[in-house]
XYZ file of N, CA and C in Angstrom:
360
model
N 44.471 -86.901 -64.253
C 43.059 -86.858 -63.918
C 42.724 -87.894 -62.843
N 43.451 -88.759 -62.877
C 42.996 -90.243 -61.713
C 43.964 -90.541 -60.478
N 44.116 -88.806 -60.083
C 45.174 -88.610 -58.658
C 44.172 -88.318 -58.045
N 44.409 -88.499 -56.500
C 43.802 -89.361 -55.285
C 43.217 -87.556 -55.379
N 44.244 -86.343 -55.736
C 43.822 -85.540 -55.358
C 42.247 -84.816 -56.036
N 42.249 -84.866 -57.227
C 41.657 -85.003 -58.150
C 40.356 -85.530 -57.379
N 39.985 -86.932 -57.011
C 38.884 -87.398 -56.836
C 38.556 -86.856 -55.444
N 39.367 -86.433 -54.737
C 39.125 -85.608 -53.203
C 38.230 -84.664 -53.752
N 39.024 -83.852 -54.674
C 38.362 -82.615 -55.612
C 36.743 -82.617 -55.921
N 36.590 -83.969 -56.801
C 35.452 -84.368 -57.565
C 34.056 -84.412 -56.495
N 34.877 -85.556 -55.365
C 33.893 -86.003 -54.098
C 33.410 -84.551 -53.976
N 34.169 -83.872 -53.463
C 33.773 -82.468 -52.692
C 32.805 -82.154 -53.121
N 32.965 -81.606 -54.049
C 32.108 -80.708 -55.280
C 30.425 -81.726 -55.295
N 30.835 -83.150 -55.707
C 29.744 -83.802 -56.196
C 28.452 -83.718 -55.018
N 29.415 -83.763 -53.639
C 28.547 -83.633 -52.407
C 27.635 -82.471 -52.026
N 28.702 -81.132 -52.148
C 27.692 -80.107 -52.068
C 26.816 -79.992 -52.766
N 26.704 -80.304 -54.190
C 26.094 -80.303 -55.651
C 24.432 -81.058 -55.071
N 24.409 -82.181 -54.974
C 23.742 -82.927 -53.894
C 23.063 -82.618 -52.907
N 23.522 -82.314 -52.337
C 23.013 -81.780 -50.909
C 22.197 -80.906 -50.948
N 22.835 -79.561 -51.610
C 21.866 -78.620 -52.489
C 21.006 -78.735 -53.125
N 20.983 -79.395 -54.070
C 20.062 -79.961 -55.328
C 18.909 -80.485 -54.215
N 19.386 -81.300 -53.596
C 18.354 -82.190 -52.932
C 17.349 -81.331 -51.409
N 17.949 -80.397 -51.326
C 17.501 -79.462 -50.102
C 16.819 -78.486 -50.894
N 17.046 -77.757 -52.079
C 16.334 -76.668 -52.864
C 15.071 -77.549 -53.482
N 15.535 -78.531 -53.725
C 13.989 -79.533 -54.740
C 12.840 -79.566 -53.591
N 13.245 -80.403 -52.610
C 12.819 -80.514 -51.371
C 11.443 -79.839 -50.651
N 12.333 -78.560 -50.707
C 11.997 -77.168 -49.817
C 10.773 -76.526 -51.054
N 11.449 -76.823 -52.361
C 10.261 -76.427 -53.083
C 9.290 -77.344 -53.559
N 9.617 -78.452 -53.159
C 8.039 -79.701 -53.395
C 7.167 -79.332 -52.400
N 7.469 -78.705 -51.375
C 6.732 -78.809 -50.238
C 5.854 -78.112 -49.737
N 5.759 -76.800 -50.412
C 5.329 -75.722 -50.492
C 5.030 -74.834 -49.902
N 3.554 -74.929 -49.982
C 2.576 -74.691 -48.776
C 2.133 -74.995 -47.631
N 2.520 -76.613 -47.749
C 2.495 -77.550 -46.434
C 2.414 -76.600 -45.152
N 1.295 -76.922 -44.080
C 1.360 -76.317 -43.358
C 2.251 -77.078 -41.742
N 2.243 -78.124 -42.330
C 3.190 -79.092 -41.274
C 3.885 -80.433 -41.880
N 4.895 -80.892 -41.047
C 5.221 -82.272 -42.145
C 4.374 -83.619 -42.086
N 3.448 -83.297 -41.431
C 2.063 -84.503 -41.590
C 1.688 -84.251 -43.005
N 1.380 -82.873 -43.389
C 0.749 -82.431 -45.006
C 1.317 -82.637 -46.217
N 2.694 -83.293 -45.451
C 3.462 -83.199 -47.015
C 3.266 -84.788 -47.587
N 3.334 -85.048 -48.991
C 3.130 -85.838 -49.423
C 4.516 -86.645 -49.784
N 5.227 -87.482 -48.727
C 6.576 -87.683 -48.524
C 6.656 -88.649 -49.736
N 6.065 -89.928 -50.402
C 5.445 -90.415 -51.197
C 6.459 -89.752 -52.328
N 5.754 -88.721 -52.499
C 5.853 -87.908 -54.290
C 7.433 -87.094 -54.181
N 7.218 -86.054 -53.007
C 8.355 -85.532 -52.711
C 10.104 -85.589 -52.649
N 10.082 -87.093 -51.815
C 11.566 -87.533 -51.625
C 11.758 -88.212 -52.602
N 11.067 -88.929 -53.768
C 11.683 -89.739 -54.704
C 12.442 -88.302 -56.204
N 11.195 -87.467 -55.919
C 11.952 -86.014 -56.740
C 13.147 -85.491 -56.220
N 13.155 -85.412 -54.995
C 14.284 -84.758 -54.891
C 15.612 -85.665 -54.637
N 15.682 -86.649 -54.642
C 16.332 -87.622 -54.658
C 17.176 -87.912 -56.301
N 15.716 -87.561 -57.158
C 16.464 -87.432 -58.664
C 17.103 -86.640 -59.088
N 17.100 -85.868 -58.530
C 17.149 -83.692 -58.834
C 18.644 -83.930 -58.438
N 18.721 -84.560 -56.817
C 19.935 -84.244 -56.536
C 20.903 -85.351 -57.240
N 20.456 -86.919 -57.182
C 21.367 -87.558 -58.336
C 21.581 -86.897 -59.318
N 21.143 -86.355 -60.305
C 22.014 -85.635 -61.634
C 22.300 -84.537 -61.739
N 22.385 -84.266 -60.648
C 22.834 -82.628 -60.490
C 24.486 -83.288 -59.840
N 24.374 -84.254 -58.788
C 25.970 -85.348 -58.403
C 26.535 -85.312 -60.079
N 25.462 -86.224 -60.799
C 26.343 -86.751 -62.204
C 26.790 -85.532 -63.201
N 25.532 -84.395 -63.094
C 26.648 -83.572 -64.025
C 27.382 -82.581 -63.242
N 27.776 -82.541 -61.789
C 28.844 -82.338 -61.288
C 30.337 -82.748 -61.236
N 29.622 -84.124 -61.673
C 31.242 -85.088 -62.052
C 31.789 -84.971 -63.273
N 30.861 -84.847 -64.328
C 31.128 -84.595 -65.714
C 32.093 -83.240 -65.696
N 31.152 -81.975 -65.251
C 32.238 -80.816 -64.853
C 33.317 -81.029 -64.543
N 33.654 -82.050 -63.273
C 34.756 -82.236 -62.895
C 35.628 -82.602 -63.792
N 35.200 -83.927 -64.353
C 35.886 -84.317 -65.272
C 36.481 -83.445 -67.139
N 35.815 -82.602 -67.331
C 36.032 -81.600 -68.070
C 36.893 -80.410 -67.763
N 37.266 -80.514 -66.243
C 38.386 -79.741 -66.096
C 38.760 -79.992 -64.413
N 40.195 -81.133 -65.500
C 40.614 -82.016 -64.224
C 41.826 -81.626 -63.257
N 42.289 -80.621 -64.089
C 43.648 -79.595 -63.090
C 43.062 -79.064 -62.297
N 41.362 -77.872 -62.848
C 41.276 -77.424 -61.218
C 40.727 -78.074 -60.236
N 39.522 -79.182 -60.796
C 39.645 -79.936 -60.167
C 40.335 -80.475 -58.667
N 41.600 -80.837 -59.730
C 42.579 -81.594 -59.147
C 43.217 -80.288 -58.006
N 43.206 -79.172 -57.945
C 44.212 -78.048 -57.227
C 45.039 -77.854 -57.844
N 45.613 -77.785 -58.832
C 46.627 -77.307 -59.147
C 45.986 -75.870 -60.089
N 47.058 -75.031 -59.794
C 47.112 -73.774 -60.226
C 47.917 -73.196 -61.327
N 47.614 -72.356 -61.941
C 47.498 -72.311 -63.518
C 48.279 -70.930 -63.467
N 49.625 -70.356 -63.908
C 50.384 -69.011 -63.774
C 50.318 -68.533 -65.172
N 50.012 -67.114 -65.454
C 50.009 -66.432 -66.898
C 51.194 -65.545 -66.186
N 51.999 -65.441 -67.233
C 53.049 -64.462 -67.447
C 52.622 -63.604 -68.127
N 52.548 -61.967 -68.083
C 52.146 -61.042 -68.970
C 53.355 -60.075 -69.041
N 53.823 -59.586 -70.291
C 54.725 -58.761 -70.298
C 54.619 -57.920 -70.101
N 55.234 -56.989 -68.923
C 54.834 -55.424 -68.304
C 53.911 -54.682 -69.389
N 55.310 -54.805 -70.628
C 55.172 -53.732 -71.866
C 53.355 -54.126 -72.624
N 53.381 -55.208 -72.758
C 52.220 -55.963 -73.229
C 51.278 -55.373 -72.764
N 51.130 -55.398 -70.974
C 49.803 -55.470 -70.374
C 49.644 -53.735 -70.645
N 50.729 -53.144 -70.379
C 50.627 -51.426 -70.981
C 49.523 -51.304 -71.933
N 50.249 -51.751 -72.723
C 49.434 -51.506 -74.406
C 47.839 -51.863 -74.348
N 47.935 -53.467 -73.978
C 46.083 -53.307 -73.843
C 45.826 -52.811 -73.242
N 46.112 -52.107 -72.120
C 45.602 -51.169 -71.131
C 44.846 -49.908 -72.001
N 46.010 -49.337 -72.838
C 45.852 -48.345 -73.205
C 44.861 -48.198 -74.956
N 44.728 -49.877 -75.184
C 43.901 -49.695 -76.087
C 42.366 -49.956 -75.697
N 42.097 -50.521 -74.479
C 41.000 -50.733 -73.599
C 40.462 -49.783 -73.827
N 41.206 -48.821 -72.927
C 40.693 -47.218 -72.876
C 40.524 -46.584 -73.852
N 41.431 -46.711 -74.750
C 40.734 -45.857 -76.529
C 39.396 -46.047 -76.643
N 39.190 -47.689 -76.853
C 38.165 -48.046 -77.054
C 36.784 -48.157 -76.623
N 36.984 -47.655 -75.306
C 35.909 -47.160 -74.118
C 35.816 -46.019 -74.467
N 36.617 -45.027 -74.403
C 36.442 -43.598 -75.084
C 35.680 -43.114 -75.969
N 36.060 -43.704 -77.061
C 35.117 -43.800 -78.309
C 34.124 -44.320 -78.269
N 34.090 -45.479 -77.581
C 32.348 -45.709 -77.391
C 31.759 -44.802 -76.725
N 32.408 -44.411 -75.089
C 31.135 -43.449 -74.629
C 31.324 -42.557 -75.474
N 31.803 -41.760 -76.189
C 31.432 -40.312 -76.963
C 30.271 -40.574 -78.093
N 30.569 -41.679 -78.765
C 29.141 -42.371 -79.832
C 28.117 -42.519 -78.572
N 28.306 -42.929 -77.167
C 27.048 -42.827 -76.632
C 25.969 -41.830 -76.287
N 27.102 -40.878 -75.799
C 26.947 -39.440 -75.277
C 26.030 -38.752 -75.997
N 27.095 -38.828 -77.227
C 26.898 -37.471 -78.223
C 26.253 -37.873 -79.352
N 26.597 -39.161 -79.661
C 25.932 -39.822 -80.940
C 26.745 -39.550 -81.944
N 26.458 -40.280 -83.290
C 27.474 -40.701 -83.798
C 27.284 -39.224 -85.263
N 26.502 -38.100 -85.067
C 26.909 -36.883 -85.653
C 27.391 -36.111 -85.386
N 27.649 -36.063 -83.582
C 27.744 -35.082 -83.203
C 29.016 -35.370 -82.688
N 30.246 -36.483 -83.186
C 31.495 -36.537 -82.693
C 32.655 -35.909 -83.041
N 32.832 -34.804 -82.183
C 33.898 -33.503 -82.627
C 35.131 -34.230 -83.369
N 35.713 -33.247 -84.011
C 36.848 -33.781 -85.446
C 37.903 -33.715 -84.204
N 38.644 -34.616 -84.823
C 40.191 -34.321 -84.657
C 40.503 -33.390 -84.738
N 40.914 -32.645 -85.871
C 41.225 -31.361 -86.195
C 40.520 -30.512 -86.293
N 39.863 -29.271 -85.405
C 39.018 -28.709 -85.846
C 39.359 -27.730 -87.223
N 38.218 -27.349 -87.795
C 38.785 -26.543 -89.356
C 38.286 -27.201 -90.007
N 38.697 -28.738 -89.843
C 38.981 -29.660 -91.319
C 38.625 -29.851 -92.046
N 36.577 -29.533 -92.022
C 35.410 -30.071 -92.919
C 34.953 -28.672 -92.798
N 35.465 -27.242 -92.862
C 34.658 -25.639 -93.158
C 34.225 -25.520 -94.019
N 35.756 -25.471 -94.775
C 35.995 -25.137 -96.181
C 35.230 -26.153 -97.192
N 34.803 -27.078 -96.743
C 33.957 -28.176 -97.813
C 32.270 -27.757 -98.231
C-alpha cells in the first residue's frame, strides 16, 4: 500500500476528485449571477473549497480501501472453459423461465410433457 506507485495512484485520483468537487459546488453556488461582480465570492469560495476538501479526503479513503488498484496492478481470473460453459448455459435456463412467467404468466406455462395433467 505505501509504494511510490500507489501514492502516484492516490494523488491522481484525489486531484481530479477536487477539482471537480470544487468546479461543480462553484458553478452551482453561483447561480443566477448575472456577472462575477454579483456573485457573493465571500459565501461561495469558502463552500466550495469544503465540498472539494472532503470529497480529496474521501477520495483517499477509497484509495486506501483498495490499494492494488489503486496501486496498478492488475488482478487475472482463470475460468475453466468447461465451467464458464455451464454457467452460460444455466444463465440462459434461467432467463428462459423467467421470460415465459413474464410473458405468459405463471398459469399459463405450457407442461413439459404435453398429456400429463388430461387425464386428472
Amino acid at each position: 500500500m505505501f509504494t511510490l506507485s500507489f501514492w502516484k495512484g492516490a494523488a491522481e485520483r484525489l486531484t481530479k476528485t477536487f477539482v471537480q468537487s470544487f468546479i461543480a459546488t462553484l458553478v452551482a453556488s453561483i447561480g443566477a449571477a448575472v456577472s462575477a461582480w454579483d456573485v457573493p465570492w465571500e459565501a461561495v469560495l469558502p463552500t466550495a473549497l469544503g465540498v472539494g476538501l472532503l470529497s480529496a479526503i474521501l477520495s483517499l479513503a477509497t484509495s486506501l480501501g483498495n490499494a492494488d488498484f489503486t496501486a496498478g496492478k492488475s488482478v487475472t481470473v482463470k475460468l475453466d472453459a468447461d465451467e464458464f460453459a455451464e454457467t452460460v448455459k444455466e444463465r440462459l435456463k434461467q432467463s428462459e423461465i423467467t421470460q415465459r412467467i413474464v410473458v405468459h404468466g405463471p398459469a399459463k406455462i405450457p407442461d413439459e410433457e404435453p398429456g400429463k395433467h388430461e387425464a386428472q
